[in-house]
Coordinates of C-alpha atoms and ligand atoms in Angstrom, one line a residue:
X1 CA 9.5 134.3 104.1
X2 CA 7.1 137.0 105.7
X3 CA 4.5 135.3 104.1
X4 CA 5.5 131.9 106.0
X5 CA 6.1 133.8 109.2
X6 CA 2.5 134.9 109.3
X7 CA 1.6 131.9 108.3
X8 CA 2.7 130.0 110.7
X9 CA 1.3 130.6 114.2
X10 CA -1.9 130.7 112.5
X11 CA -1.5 127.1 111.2
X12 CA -0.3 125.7 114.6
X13 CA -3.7 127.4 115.8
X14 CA -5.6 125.4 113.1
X15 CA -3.5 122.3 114.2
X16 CA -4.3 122.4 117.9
X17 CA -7.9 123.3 117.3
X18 CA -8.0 120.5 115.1
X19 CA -6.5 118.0 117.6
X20 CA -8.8 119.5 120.1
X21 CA -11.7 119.2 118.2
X22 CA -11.1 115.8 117.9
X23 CA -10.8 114.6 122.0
X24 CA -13.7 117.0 122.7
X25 CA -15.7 115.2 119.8
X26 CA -18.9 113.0 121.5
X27 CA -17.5 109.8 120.8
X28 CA -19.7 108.0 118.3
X29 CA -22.1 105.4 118.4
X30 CA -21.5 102.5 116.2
X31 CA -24.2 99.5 116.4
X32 CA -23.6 95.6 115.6
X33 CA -25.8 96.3 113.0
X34 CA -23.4 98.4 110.9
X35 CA -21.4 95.4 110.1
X36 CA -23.0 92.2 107.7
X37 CA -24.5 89.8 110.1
X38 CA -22.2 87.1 109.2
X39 CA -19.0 89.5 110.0
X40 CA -16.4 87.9 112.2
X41 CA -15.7 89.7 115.7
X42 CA -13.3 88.2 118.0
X43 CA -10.1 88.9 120.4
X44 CA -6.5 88.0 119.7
X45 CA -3.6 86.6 121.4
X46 CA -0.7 85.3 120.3
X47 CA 1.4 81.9 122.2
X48 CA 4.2 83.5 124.1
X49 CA 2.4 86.0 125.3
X50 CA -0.3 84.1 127.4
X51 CA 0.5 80.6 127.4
X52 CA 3.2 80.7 130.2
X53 CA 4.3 76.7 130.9
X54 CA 7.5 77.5 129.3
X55 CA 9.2 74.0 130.3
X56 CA 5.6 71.9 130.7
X57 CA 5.2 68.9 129.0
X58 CA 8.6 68.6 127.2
X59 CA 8.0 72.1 125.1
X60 CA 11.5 73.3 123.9
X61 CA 12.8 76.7 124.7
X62 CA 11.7 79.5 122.1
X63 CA 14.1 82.5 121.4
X64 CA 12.1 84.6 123.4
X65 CA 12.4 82.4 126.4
X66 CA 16.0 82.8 125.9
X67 CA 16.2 86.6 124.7
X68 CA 14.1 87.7 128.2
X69 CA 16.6 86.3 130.6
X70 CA 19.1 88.8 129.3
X71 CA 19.0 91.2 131.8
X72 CA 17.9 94.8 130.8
X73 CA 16.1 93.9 127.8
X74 CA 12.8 93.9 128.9
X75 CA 10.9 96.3 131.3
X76 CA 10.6 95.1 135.0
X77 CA 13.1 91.7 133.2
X78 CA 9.8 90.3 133.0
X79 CA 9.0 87.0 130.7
X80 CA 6.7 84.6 129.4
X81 CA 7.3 81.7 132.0
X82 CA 3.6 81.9 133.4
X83 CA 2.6 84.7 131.5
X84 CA -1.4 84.8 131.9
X85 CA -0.9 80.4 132.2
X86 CA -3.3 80.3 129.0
X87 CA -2.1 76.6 128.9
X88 CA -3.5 75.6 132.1
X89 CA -6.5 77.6 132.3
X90 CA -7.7 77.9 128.7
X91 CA -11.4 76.5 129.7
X92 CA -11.1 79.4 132.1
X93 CA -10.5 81.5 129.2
X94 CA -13.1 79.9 126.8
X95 CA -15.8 80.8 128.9
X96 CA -14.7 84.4 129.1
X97 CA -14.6 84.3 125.2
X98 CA -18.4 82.5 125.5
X99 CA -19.5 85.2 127.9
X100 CA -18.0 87.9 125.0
X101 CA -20.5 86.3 122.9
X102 CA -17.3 86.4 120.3
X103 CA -17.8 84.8 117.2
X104 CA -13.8 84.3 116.4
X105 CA -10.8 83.5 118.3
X106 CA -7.5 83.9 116.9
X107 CA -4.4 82.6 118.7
X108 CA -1.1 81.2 117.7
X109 CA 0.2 77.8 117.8
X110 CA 3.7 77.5 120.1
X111 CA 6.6 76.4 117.3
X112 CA 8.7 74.9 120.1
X113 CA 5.7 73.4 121.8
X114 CA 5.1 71.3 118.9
X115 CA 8.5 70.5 117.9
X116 CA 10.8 71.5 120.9
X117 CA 14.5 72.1 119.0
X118 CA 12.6 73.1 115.9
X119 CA 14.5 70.9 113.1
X120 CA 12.8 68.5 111.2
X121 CA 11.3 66.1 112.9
X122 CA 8.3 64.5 114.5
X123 CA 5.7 66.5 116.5
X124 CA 5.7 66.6 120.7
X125 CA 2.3 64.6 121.5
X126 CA 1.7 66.7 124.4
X127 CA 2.1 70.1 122.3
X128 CA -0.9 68.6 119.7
X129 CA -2.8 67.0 122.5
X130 CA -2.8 71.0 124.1
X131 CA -4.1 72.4 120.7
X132 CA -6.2 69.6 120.4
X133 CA -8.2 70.1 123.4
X134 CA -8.2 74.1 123.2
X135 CA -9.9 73.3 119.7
X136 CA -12.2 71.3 120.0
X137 CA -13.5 73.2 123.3
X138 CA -13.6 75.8 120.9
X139 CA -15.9 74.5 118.6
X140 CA -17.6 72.8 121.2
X141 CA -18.9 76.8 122.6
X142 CA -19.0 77.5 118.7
X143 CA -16.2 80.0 118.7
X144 CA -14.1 80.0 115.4
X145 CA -10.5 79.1 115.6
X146 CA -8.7 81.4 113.9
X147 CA -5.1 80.5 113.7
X148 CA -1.8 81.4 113.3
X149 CA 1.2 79.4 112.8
X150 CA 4.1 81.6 114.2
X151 CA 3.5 84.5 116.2
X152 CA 6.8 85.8 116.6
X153 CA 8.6 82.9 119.1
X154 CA 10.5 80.1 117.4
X155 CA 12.4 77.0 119.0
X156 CA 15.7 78.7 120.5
X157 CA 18.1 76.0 118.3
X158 CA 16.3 77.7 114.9
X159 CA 17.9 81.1 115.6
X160 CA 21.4 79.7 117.6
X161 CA 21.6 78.1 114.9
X162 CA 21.9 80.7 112.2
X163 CA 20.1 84.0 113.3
X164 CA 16.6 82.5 112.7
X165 CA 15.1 84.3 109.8
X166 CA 18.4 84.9 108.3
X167 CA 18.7 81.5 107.0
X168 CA 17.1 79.8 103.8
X169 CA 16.9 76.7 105.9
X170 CA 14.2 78.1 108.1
X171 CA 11.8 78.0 104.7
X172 CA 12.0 74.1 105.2
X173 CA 11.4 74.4 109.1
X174 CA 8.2 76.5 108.5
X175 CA 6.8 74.3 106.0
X176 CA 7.5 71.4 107.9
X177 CA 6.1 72.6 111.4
X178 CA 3.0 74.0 109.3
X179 CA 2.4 70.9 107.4
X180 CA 1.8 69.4 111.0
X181 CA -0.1 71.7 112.2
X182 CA -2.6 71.6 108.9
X183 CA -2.2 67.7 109.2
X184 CA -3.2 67.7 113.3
X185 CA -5.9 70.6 113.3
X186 CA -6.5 71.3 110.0
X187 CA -10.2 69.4 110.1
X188 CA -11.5 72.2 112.6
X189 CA -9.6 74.6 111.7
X190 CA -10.6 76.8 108.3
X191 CA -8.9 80.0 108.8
X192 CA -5.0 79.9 108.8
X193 CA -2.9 82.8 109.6
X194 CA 0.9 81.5 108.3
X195 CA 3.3 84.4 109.7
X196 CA 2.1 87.3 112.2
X197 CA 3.9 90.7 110.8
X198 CA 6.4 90.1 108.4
X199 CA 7.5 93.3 107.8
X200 CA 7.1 94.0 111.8
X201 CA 9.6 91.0 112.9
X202 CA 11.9 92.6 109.8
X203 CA 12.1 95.7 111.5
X204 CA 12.4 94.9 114.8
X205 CA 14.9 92.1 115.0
X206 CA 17.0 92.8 112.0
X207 CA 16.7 97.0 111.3
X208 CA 16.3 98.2 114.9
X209 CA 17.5 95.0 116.6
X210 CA 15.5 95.2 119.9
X211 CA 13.5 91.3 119.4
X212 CA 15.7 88.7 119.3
X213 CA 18.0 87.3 117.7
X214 CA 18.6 91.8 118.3
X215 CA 20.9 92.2 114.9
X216 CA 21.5 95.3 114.0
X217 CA 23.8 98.3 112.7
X218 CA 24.1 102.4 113.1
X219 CA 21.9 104.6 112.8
X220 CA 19.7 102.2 113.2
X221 CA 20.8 100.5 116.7
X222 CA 23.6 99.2 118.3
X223 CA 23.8 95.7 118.0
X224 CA 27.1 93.5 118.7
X225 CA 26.4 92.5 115.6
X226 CA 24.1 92.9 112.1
X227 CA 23.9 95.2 109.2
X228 CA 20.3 96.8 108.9
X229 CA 20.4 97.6 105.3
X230 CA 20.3 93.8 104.0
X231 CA 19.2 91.5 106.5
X232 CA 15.8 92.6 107.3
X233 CA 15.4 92.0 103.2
X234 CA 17.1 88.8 103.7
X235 CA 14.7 87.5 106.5
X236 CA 11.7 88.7 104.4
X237 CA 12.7 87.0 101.3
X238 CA 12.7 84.0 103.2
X239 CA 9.6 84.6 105.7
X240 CA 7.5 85.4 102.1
X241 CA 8.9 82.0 100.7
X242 CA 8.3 79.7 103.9
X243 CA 4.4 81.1 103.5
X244 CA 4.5 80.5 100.0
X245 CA 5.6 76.7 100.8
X246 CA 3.5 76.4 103.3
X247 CA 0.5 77.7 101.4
X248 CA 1.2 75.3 98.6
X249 CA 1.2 72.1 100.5
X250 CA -2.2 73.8 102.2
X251 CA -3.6 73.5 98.7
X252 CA -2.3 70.7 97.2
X253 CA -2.4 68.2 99.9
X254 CA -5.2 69.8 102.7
X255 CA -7.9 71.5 100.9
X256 CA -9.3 69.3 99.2
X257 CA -10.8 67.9 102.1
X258 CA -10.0 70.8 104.4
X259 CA -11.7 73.5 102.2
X260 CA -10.3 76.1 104.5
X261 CA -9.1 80.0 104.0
X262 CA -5.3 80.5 104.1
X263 CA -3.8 84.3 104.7
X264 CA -1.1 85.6 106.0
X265 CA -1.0 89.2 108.5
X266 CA 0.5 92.3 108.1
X267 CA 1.5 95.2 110.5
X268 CA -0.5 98.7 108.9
X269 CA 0.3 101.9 110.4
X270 CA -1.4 104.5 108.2
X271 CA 1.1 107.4 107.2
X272 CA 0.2 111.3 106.3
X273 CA 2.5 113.6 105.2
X274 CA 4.0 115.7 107.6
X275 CA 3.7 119.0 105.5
X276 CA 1.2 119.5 102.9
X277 CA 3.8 119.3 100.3
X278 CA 4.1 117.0 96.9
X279 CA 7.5 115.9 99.1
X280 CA 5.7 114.5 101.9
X281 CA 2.8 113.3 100.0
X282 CA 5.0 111.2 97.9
X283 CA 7.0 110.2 101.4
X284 CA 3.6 109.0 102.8
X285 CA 3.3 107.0 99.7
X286 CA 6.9 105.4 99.9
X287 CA 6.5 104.7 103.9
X288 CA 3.1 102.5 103.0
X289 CA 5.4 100.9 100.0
X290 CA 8.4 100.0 102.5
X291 CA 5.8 98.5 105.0
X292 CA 2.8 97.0 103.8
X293 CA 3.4 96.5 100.3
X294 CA 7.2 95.0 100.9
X295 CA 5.1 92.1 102.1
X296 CA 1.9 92.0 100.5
X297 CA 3.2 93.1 97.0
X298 CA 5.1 89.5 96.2
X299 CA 1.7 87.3 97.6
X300 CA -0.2 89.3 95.1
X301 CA 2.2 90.3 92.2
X302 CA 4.9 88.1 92.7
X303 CA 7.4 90.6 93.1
X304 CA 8.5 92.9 95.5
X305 CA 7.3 97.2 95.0
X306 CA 9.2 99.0 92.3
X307 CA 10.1 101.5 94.5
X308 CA 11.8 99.1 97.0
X309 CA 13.5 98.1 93.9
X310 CA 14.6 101.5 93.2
X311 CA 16.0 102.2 96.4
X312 CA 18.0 99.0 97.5
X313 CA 19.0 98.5 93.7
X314 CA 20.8 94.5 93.9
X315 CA 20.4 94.4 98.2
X316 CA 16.8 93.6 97.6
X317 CA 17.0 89.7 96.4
X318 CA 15.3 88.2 93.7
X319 CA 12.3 85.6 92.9
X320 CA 13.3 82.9 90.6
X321 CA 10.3 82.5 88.4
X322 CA 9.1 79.5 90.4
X323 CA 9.5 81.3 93.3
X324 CA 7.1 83.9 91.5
X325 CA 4.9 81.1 90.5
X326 CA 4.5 80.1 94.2
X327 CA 4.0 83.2 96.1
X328 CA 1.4 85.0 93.1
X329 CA -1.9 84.9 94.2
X330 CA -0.9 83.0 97.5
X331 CA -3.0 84.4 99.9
X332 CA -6.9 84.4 100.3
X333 CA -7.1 87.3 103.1
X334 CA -4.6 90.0 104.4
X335 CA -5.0 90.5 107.7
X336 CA -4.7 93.6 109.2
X337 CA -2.8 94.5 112.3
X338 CA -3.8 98.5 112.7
X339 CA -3.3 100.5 115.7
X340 CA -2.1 104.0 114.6
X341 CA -1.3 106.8 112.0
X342 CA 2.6 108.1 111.7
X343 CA 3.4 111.5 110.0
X344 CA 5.8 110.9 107.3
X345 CA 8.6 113.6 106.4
X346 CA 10.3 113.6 102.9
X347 CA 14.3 112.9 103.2
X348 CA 15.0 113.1 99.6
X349 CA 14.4 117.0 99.2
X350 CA 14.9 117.7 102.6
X351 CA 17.3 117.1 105.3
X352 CA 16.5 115.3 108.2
X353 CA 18.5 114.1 111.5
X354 CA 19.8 110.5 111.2
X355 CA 17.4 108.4 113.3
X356 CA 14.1 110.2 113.6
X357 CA 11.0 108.8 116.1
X358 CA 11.0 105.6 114.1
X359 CA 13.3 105.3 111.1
X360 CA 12.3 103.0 108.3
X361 CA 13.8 102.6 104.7
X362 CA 13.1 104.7 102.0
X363 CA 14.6 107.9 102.3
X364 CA 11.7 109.3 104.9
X365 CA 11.4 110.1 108.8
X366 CA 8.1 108.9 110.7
X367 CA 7.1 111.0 113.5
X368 CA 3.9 111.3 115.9
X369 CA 4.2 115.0 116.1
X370 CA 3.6 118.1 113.4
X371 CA 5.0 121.4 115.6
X372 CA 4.5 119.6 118.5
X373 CA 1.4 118.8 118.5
X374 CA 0.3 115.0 118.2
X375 CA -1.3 113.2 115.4
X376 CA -3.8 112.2 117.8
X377 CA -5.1 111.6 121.9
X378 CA -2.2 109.3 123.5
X379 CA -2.5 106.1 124.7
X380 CA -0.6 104.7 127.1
X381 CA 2.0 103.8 124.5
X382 CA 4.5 106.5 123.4
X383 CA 4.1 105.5 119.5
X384 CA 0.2 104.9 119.5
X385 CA -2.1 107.3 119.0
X386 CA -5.7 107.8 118.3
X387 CA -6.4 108.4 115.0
X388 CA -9.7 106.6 113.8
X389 CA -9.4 107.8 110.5
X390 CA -6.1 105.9 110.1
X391 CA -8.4 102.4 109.6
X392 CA -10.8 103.8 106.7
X393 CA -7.4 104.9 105.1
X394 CA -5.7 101.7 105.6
X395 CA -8.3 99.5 104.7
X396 CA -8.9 101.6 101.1
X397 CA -5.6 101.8 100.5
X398 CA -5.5 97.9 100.7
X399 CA -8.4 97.7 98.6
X400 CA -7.2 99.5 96.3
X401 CA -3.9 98.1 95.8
X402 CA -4.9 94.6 96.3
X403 CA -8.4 94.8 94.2
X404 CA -10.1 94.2 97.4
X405 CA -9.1 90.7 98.1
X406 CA -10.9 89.7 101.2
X407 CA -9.3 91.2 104.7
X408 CA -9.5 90.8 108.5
X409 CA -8.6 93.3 110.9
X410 CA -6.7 90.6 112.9
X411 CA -5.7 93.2 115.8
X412 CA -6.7 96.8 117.0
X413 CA -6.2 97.6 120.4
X414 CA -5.5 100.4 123.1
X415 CA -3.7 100.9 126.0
X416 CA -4.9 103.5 129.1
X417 CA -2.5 106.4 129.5
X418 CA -0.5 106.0 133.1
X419 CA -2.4 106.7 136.2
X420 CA -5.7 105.5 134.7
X421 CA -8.7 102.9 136.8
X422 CA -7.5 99.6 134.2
X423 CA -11.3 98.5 135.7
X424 CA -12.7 101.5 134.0
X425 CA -11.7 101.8 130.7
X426 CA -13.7 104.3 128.9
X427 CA -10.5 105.6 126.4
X428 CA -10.7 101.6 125.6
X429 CA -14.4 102.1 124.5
X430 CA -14.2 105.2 122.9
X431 CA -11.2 104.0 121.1
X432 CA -12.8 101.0 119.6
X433 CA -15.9 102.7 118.7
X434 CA -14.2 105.3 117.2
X435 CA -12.2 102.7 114.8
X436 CA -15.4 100.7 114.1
X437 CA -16.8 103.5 112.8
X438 CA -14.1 104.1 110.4
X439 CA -14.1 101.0 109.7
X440 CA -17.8 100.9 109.1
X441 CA -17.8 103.7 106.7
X442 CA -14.6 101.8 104.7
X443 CA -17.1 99.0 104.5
X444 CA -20.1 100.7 103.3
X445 CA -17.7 102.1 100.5
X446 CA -17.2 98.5 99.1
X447 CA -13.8 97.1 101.0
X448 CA -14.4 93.7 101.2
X449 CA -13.8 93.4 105.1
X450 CA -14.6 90.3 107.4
X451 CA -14.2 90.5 110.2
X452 CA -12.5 91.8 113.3
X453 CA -10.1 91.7 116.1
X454 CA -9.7 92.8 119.3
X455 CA -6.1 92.9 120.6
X456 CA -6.6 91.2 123.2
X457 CA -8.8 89.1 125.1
X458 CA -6.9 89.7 128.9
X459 CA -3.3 91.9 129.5
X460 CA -0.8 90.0 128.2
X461 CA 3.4 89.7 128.2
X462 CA 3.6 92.7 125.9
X463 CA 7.3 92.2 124.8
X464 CA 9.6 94.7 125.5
X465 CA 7.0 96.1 128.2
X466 CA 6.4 93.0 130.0
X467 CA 3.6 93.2 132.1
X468 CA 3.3 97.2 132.4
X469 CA 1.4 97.8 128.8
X470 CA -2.5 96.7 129.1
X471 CA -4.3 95.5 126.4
X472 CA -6.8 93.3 127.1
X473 CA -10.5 92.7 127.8
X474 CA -9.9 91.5 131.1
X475 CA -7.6 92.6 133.7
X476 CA -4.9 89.9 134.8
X477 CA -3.9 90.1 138.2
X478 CA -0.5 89.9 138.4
X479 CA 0.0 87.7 141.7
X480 CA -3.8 85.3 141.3
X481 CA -3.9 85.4 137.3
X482 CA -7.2 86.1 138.3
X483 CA -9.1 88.0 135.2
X484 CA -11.4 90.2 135.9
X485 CA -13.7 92.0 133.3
X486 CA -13.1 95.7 132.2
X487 CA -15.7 98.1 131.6
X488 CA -14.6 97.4 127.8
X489 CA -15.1 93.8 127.9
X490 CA -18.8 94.5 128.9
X491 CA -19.4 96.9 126.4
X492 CA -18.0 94.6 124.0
X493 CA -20.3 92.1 125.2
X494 CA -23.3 94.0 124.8
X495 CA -22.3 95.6 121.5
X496 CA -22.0 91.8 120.2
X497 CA -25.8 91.5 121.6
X498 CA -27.3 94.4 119.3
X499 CA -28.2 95.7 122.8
X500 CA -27.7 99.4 123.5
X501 CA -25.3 99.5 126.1
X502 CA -25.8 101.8 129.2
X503 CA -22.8 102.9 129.9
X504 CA -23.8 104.3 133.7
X505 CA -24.4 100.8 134.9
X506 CA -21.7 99.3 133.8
X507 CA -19.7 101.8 135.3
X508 CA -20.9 101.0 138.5
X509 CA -20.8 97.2 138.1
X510 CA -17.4 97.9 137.3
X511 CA -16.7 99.8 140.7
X512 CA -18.3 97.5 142.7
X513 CA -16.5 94.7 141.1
X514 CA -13.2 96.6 141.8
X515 CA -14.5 97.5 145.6
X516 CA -15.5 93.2 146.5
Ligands
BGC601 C1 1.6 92.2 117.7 C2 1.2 91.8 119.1 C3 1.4 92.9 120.1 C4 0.6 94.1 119.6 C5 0.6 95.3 120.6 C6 1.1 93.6 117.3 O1 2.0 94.2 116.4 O2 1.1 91.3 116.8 O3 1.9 90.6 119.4 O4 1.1 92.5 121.4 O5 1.1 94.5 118.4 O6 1.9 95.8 120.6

């Protein structure tokens, strides 16, 4: 007990030097050339969050046109009507991609844009003349399309109907609207994403209820109605079988002409124990089971982690052995969504307060803080931090779990802290060398990485901030939709050109650019 006492202002010392060491650290240099020349870097955005034209051209409503009319649920009770109007000005946005120099562009295809009350049926011609044109203006500029099939919005009637991923029947929906999409682009297109975050879209609209269709039950939220311990395995269990349809009419009916690379992406917090104790180390373990490997587990083993298993004993559903059959070996990348590293608290031997920052399954408690201190600098969003050692960890964690099947980083991005010149974004800089670094140094160990993604080409509706969270390239003026570079989007630039960047003069371009 003494022992500990003494003990412990001395470790909170080590903490905060540690934590201090690592904002005061000179950021690092990282040069094109630490990546293979044909490595993939490009910027992200997904449909509902910059296409606006909610109503254009006979789209349907999605459930998140419908969910951000609810007043209170999102900040400002902003929403995707116009959002950054990606629809209409997408050659606008091309040539910012051109000027980039960015090899890679990955976006997501609008479900209800191509088939407007979801249900079977036959495709909107307006919704595949849109992807059409933003295509093959694409290839035109020799930027990669990179896409995904559903980025989190689906046509309103699928989830009215039955609480959206809840329902078997939504397998036959995705494969359907993905069979269309492979059938209409699938010539230019070689990389397919099927489903953005899984295990994210779990969490969120059916442990925490907070996305739509916001189902839900204590401690985990308060939702009129839900129950968080089985339907965020129900929605999975279907979500991993839609992809696994979807990737086996791919094969069988479009590669063999197509030839093209089908994946699926997967939110990737790192974790780290919160004490260094066996408890916590084992909780870290656990936390990277109940996220990543809930997902990724069944596309590469066919079944879902023992320890899930384990814990949710008959909850957790089961693969039929066709089902097995389908999803083994049914992707060709993982992409990887990583922004930040979570401490991870043991609840087995210890006791911990119902809830915690951000509760997951699995007998554990996720925090961003060890005795106060944070895991890393803050960003402008309360559950991000910067920890760039979070994406060498990730990535060899995935590599070795997976035997290094191929990967993408398919997002990583930062947002200023409040109060801070959006124009001049040095934390964006410093953030993303920092992580390409990391991620350098996970490459130069043997991970078989691809390429990467920077979330996001311009600000964007960020969801349940609206407009106030920041993550793109270029600044979107609110009233003009005007886009205007950052200070990161020129260092990008520059990084792409092998040049060394001087980061003096872009400053000042910046300012003046700011000041006319
Ligand atoms: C999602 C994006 C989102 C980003 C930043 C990712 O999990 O795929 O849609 O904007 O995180 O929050």
């Amino acid at each position: 007990m003494t022992f500990n006492c003494l003990l412990y202002p001395f470790s909170v010392l080590l903490i905060s030097y540690s934590v201090l060491a690592q904002c005061l650290k000179p950021h690092e240099e990282i040069q094109r050339s630490a990546f293979p020349n044909d490595f993939f870097f490009g910027a992200a955005t997904s449909s509902y969050q910059v296409e606006g034209a909610y109503l254009q051209d006979g789209k349907g409503l999605s459930n998140w046109d419908v969910f951000t009319k609810i007043p209170g649920k999102i900040e400002d009770n902003a929403n995707g009507d116009v959002a950054d109007d990606h629809y209409n000005l997408y050659l606008e946005d091309i040539e910012l991609m051109h000027s980039l120099g960015i090899r890679g562009y990955r976006f997501s295809i609008s479900w209800s844009r191509i088939l407007p009350d979801g249900m079977l049926g036959t495709p909107n011609p307006s919704g595949i003349t849109f992807y059409n044109k933003l295509i093959n203006h694409l290839v035109s500029k020799g930027i990669e399309p990179f896409v995904t099939i559903h980025h989190t919005d689906l046509p309103y009637m699928l989830e009215a109907r039955d609480g959206g991923w809840l329902s078997p029947l939504l397998r036959e929906e995705f494969a359907h609207f993905a069979t269309i999409c492979f059938k209409n682009f699938g010539d230019r297109v070689r990389y397919w994403v099927t489903i953005n975050e899984p295990n994210l879209i779990a969490d969120l609209a059916y442990i925490r209820g907070i996305f739509p269709p916001a189902r839900c039950s204590p401690p985990f939220g308060n939702c009129s109605t839900g129950n968080s311990d089985v339907e965020p395995l129900i929605a999975m269990h279907n979500m991993l079988i839609a992809h696994g349809m979807a990737v086996d009419i791919y094969r069988s009916l479009f590669w063999p002409k197509q030839q093209g690379f089908i994946g699926i992406v997967s939110s990737a917090f790192m974790y780290e124990p919160l004490r260094d104790e066996e408890r916590d180390r084992l909780a870290a373990d656990r936390a990277l089971a109940f996220n990543v490997a809930w997902m990724l587990d069944p596309l590469i083993y066919g079944d879902y982690p023992a320890e899930m298993r384990q814990c949710h004993g008959l909850a957790l559903p089961k693969f039929s052995a066709n089902e097995k059959r389908l999803l083994r070996g049914s992707i060709d990348f993982i992409g990887v969504n990583h922004y930040s590293t979570l401490y991870v608290k043991d609840c087995i031997n210890s006791t911990c307060p119902s809830g915690g920052d951000r509760p997951i399954r699995g007998f554990l408690n996720t925090t961003s803080y060890r005795d106060g201190v944070p895991i890393g600098e803050p960003t402008g969003t309360s559950y991000l931090f910067v920890v760039p050692r979070g994406m060498e960890e990730i990535i060899d964690y995935l590599k070795r779990r997976y035997h290094n099947v191929p990967m993408f980083v398919t997002e990583n991005g930062y947002t200023l802290p409040a109060q801070q010149n959006e124009l001049q974004d040095m934390g964006r800089i410093n953030f993303h060398k920092a992580y390409l670094v990391s991620l350098a140094r996970a490459i130069r160990k043997g991970a078989n990485v691809r390429g990467y993604f920077i979330w996001s080409l311009m600000d964007n509706f960020e969801w349940l901030s609206g407009y106030t969270s920041r993550f793109g390239l270029y600044y979107v003026d609110r009233q003009t939709l005007e886009r205007t570079p950052k200070l990161s989007a020129k260092w990008f630039a520059s990084f792409l050109k092998n040049n060394t960047h001087n980061e003096k003069e872009e400053s000042s371009a910046a300012a003046s650019s700011v000041q006319g």
